[in-house]
Short mmCIF file of C-alpha atoms and ligand atoms in Angstrom, two decimals:
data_model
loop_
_atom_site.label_atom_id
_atom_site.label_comp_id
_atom_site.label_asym_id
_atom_site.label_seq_id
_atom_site.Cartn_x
_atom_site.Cartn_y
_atom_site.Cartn_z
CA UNK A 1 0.00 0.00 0.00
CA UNK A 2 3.22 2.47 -0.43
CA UNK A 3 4.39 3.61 -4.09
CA UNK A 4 6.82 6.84 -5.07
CA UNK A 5 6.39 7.82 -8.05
CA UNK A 6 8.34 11.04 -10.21
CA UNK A 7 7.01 14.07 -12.21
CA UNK A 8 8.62 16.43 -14.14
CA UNK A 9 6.90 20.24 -14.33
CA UNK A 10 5.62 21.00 -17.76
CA UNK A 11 5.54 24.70 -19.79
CA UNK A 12 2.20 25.54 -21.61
CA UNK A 13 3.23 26.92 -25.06
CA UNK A 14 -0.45 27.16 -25.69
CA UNK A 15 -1.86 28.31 -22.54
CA UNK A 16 -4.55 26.99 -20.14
CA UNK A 17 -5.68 30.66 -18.79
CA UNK A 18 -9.81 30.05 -17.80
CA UNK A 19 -12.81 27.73 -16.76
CA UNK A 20 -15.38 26.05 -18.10
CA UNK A 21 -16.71 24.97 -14.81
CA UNK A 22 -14.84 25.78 -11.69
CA UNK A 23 -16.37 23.25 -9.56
CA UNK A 24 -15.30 20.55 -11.50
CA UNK A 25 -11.92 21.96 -12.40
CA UNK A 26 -12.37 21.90 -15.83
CA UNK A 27 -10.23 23.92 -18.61
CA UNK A 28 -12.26 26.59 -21.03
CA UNK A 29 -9.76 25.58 -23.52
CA UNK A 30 -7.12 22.81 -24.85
CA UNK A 31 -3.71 23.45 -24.29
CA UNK A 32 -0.01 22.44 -25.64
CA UNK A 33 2.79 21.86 -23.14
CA UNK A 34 6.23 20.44 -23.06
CA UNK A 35 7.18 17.99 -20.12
CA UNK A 36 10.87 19.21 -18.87
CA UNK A 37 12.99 16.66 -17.71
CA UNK A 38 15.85 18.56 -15.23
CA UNK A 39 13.38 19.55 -12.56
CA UNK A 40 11.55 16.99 -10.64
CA UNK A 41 8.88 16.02 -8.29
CA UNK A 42 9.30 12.92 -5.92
CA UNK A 43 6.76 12.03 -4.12
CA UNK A 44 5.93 8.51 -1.90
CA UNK A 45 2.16 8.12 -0.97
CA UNK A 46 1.89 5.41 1.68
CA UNK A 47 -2.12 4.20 2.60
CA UNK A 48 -2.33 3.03 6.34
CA UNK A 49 -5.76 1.85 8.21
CA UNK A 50 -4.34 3.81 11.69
CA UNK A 51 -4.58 7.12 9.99
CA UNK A 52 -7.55 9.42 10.52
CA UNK A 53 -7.25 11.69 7.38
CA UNK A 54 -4.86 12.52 4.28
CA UNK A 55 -1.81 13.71 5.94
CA UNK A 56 0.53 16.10 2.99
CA UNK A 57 3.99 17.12 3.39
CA UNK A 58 5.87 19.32 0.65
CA UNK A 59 9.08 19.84 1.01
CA UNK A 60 9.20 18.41 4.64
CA UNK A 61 6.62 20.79 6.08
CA UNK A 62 2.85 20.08 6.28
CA UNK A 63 0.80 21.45 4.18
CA UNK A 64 -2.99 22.02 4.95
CA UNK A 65 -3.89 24.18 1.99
CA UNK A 66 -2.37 21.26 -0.54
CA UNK A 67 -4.19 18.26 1.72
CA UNK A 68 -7.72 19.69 0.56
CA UNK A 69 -6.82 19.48 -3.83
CA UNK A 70 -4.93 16.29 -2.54
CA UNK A 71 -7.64 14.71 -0.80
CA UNK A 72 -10.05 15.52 -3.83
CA UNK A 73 -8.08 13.26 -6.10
CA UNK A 74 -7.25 10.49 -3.37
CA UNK A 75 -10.80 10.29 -2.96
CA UNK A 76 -11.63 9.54 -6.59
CA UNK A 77 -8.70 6.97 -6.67
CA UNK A 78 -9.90 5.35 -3.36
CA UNK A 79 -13.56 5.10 -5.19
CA UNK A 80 -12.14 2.91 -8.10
CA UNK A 81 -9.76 0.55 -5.70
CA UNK A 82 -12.71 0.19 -3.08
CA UNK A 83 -10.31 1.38 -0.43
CA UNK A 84 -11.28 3.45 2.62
CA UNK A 85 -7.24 3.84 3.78
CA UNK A 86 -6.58 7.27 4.40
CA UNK A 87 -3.12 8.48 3.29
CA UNK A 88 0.80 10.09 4.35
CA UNK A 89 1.88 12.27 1.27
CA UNK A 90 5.13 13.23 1.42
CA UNK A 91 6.44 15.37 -1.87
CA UNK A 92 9.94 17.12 -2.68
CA UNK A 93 10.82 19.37 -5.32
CA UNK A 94 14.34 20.35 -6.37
CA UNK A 95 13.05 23.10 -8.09
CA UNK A 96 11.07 26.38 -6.31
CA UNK A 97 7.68 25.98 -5.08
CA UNK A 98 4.75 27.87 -6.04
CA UNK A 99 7.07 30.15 -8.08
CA UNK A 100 5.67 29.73 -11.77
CA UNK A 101 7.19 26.65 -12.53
CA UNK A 102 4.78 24.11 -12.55
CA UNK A 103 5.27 22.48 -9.32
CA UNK A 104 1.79 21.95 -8.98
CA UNK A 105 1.43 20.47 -12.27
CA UNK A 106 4.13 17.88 -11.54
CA UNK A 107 3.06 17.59 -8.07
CA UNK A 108 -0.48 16.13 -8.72
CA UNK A 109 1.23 13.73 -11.85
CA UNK A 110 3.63 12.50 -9.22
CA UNK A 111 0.67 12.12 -6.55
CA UNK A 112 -1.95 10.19 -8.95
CA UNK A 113 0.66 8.31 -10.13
CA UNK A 114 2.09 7.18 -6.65
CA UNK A 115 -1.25 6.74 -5.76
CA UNK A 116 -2.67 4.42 -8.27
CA UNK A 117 0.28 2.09 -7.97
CA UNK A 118 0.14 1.66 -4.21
CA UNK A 119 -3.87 1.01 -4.91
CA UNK A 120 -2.80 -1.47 -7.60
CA UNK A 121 -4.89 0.17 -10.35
CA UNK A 122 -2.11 1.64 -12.27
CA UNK A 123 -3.90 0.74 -15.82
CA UNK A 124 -6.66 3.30 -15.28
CA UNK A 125 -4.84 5.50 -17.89
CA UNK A 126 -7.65 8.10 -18.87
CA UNK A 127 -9.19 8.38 -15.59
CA UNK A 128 -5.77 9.13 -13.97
CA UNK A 129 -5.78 12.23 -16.32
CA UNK A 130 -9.09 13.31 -15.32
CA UNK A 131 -8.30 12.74 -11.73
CA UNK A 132 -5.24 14.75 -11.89
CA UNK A 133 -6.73 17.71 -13.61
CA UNK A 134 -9.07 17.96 -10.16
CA UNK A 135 -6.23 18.74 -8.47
CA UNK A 136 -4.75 21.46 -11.29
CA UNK A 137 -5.66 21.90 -14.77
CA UNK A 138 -2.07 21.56 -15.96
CA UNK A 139 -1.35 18.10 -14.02
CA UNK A 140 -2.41 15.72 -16.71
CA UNK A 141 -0.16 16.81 -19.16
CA UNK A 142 2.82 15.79 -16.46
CA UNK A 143 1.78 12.40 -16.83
CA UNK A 144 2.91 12.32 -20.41
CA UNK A 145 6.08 12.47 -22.80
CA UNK A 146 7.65 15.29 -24.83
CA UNK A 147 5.10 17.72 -26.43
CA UNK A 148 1.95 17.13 -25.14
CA UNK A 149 -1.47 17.84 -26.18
CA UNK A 150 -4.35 18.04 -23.66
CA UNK A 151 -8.37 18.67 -25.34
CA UNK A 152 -11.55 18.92 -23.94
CA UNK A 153 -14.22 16.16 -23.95
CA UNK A 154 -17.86 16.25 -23.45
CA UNK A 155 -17.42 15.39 -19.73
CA UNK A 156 -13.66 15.83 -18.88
CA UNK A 157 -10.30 16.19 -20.95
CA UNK A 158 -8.52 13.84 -22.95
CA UNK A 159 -4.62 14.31 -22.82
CA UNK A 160 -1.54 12.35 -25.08
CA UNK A 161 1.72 13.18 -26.19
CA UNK A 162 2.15 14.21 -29.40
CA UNK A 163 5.90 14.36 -30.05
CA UNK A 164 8.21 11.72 -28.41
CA UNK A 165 11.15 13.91 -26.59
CA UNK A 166 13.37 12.18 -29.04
CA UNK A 167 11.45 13.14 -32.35
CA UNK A 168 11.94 16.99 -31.99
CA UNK A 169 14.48 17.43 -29.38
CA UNK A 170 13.90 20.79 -28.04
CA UNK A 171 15.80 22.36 -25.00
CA UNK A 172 14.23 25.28 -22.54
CA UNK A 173 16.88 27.46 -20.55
CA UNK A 174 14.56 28.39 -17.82
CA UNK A 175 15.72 31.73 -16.05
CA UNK A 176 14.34 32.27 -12.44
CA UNK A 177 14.42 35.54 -11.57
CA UNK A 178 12.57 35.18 -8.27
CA UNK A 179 11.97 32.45 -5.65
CA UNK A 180 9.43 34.03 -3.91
CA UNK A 181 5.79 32.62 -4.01
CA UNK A 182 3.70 34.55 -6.58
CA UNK A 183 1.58 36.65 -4.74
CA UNK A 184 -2.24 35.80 -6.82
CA UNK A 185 -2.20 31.84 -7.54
CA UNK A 186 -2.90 30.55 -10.95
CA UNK A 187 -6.36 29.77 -9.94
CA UNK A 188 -7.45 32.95 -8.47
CA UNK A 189 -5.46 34.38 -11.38
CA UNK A 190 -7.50 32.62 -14.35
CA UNK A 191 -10.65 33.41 -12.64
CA UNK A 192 -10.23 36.98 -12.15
CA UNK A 193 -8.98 37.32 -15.42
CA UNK A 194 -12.21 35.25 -16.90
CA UNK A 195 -14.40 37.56 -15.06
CA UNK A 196 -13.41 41.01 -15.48
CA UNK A 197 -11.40 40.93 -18.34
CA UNK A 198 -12.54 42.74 -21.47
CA UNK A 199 -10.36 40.66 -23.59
CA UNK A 200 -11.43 36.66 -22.54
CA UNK A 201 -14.36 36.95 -25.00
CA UNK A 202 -11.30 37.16 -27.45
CA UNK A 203 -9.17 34.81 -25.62
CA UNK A 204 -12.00 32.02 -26.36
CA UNK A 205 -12.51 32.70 -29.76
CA UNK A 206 -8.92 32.89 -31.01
CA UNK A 207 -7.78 30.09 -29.26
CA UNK A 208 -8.44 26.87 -31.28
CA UNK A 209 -7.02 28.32 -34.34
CA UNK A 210 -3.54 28.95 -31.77
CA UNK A 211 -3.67 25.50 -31.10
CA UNK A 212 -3.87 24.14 -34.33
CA UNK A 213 -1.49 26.07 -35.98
CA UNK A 214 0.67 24.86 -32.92
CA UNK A 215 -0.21 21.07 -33.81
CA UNK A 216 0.80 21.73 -36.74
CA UNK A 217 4.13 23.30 -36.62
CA UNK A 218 5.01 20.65 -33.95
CA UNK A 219 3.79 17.86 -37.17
CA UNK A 220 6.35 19.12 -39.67
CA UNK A 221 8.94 20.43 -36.99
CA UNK A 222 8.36 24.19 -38.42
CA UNK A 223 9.86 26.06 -35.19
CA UNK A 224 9.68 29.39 -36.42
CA UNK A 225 5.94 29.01 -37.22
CA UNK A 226 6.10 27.01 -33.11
CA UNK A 227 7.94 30.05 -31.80
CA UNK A 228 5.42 32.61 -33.47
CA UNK A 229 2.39 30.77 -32.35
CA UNK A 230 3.95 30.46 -28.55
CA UNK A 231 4.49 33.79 -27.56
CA UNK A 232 1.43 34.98 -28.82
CA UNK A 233 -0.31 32.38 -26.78
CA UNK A 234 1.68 33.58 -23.78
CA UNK A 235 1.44 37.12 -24.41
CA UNK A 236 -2.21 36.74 -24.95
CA UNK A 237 -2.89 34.94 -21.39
CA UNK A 238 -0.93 37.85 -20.14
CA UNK A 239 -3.17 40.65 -21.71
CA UNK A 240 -6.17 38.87 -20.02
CA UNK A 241 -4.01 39.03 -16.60
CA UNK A 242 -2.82 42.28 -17.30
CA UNK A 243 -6.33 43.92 -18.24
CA UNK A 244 -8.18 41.89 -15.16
CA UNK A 245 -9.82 43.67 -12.19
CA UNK A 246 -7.52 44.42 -10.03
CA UNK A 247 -4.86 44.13 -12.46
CA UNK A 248 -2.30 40.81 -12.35
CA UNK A 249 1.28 41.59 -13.11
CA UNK A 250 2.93 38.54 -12.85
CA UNK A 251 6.26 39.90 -14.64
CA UNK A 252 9.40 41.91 -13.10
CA UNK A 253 12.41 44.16 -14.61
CA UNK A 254 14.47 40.46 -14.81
CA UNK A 255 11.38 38.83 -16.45
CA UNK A 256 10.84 41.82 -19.22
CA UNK A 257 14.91 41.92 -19.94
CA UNK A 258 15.24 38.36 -20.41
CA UNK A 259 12.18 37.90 -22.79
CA UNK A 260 14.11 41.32 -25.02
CA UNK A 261 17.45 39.46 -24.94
CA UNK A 262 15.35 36.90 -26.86
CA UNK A 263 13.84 38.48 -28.90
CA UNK A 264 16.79 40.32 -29.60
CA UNK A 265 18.36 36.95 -30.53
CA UNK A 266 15.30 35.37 -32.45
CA UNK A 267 15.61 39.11 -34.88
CA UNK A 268 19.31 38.05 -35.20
CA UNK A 269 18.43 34.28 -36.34
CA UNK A 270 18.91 32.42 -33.09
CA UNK A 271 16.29 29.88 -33.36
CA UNK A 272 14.64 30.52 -29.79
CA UNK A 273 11.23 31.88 -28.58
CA UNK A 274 9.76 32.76 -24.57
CA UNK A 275 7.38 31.61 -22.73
CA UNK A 276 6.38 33.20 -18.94
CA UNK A 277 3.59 30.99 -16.87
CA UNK A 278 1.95 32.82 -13.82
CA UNK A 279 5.38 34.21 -12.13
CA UNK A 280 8.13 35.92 -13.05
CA UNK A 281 10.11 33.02 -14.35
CA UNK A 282 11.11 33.14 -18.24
CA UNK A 283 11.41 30.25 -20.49
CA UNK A 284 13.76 30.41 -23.39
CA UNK A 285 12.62 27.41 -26.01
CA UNK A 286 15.31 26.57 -28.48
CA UNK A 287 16.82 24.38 -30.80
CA UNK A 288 19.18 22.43 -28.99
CA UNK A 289 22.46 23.84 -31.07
CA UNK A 290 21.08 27.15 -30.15
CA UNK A 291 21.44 26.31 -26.53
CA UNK A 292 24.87 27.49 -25.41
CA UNK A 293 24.05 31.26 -27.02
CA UNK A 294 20.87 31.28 -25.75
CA UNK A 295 22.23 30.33 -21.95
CA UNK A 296 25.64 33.13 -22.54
CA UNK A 297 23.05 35.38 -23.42
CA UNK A 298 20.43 34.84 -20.39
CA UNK A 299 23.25 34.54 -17.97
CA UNK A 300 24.47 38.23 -18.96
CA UNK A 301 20.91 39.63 -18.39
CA UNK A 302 20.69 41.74 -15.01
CA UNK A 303 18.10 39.91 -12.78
CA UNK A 304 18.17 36.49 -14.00
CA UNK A 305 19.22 34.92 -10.63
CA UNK A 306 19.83 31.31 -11.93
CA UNK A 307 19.50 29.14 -15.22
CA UNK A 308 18.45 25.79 -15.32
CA UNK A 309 18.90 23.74 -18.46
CA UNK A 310 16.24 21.11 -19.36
CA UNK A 311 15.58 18.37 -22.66
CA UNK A 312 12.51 16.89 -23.17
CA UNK A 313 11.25 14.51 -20.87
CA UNK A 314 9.24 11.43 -19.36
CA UNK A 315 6.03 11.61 -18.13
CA UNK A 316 5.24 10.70 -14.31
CA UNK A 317 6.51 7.39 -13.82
CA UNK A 318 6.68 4.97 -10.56
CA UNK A 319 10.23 5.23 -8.86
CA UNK A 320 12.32 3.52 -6.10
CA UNK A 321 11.32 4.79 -2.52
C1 LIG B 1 -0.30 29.95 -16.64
O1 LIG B 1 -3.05 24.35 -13.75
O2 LIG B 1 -2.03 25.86 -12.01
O3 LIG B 1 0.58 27.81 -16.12
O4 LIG B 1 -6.25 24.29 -12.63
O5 LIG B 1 -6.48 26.30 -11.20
O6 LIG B 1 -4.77 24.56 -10.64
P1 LIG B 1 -5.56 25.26 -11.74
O7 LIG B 1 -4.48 26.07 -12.59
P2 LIG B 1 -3.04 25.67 -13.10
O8 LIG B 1 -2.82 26.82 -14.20
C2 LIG B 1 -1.82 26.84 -15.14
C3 LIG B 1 -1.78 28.18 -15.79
C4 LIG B 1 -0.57 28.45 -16.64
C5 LIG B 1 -0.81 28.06 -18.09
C6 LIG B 1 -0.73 26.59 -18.40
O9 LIG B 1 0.03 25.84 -17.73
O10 LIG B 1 -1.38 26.16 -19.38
#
């Protein structure tokens, strides 16, 4: 009744910014994401019939806002096993929490994948997607390889990979240019944004034609038509943040430098494009030969407190303890 299982964050190139039902956690739109292998989540999930409730630790210290999302999904998981157990989490990430990188994304793919193998029903493949999305709309696409595609359904989402990591090797320099928690959550972010925004009408409407044209640069490997498509997803999602009631600002000095040093290099021929989630933190996507200028470049920029260098990589897998 004890599994650990590992995650690696993901970047949305084609964001998930809105809801089409909040109760249920469920996305307004598809999305396009790349699973980066360099940062991790571990996490060991051990059922016991002595404990009294879902017990979650991150990063060594309890936490009791993460136990309620947590609980949500161990719930549904306990449903399909016929198990009552209640659960210890206990989850590490080398990589900073709550920052803008993902960590809850690769948190709940490391969770409902630990989960399901200590309940035995590790083959529930699609369910385990729409479990993990309860937790956070961008979880599910942790579960997968490479480039990965995640769609609505009539009821849920459906979510595969669409590029293995070794088909279109990509690499993403990410520069953190602040470890500090973001002050408005994802969540309270997207909602804000879908409620008092002028510009989500937009958002909606534009949006499937962003993803396909993403599907289909990622089908015949076009990455300037990728790296066009990408940052105006991003800068789009922003725009909705930006123009929401009160305003969301998730960018700083660091965050606005490093995205010109790349465009400065993209106008120069450097085959590289940004991406910014909910935080300050800027992704540089690139062409693995492009790598080494890209990471001079970001390392020069005034701000950018630290680089980390990731491929492509697995989706959530079960580990040794
Ligand atoms: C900007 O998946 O964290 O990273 O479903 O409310 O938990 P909840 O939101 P979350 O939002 C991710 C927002 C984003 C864009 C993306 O990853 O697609």
């Amino acid at each position: 009744m004890q599994a650990s299982a590992i995650a690696h964050p993901n970047v949305a190139l084609i964001k998930y910014w809105g809801k089409r039902d909040t109760e249920q956690n469920l996305p307004a739109t598809g999305s396009l994401s790349l699973t980066l292998a360099g940062l991790a989540t571990r996490t060991r999930v051990s059922f016991d019939p002595a404990l009294r409730a879902d017990t979650v630790s991150v990063n060594g210290a309890e936490d009791a806002k993460a136990a309620v999302g947590v609980a949500r999904c161990l719930d549904r998981l306990r449903a399909i096993a016929g198990s009552r157990d209640f659960a210890r989490v206990d989850s590490e990430n080398d990589f900073p929490t709550g920052a803008g990188l993902a960590s809850s994304a690769s948190g709940y793919a490391a969770l409902v994948t630990a989960a399901a193998a200590a309940l035995n029903i590790a083959g529930h493949d699609a369910e385990r997607a729409n479990i993990a999305r309860q937790g956070s709309g961008s979880a599910p696409r942790s579960l997968y390889d490479g480039i990965v595609l995640l769609e609505n359904t009539d009821d849920g989402i459906a979510c595969r990979s669409v590029s293995a990591p070794a088909a279109w090797p990509l690499s993403v320099l990410v520069a953190v240019t602040s470890r500090a928690p973001k002050s408005v959550g994802s969540t309270e972010g997207m909602e804000r944004s879908r409620l008092t925004s002028p510009c989500y009408p937009g958002w909606l409407e534009t949006h499937p034609a962003d993803l396909q044209a993403a599907l289909e640069s990622v089908a015949c490997r076009d990455f300037e038509a990728l790296a066009k498509v990408s940052e105006h997803s991003c800068l789009k999602m922003h725009a909705l943040a930006m123009s929401a009631q009160p305003a969301l600002v998730y960018w700083n000095a660091a965050t606005m430098a490093a995205m010109q040093v790349v465009r400065d290099l993209r106008a120069a021929g450097t085959p590289v494009f940004f991406t910014i989630d909910a935080g300050p933190q800027l992704k540089a996507v690139c062409l693995p030969e492009a790598a080494p200028v890209v990471k001079a470049a970001l390392s020069e920029c005034p701000g950018v407190l630290e680089l980390v260098e990731c491929s492509l990589g697995e989706g959530a897998r079960v580990s040794e303890p």
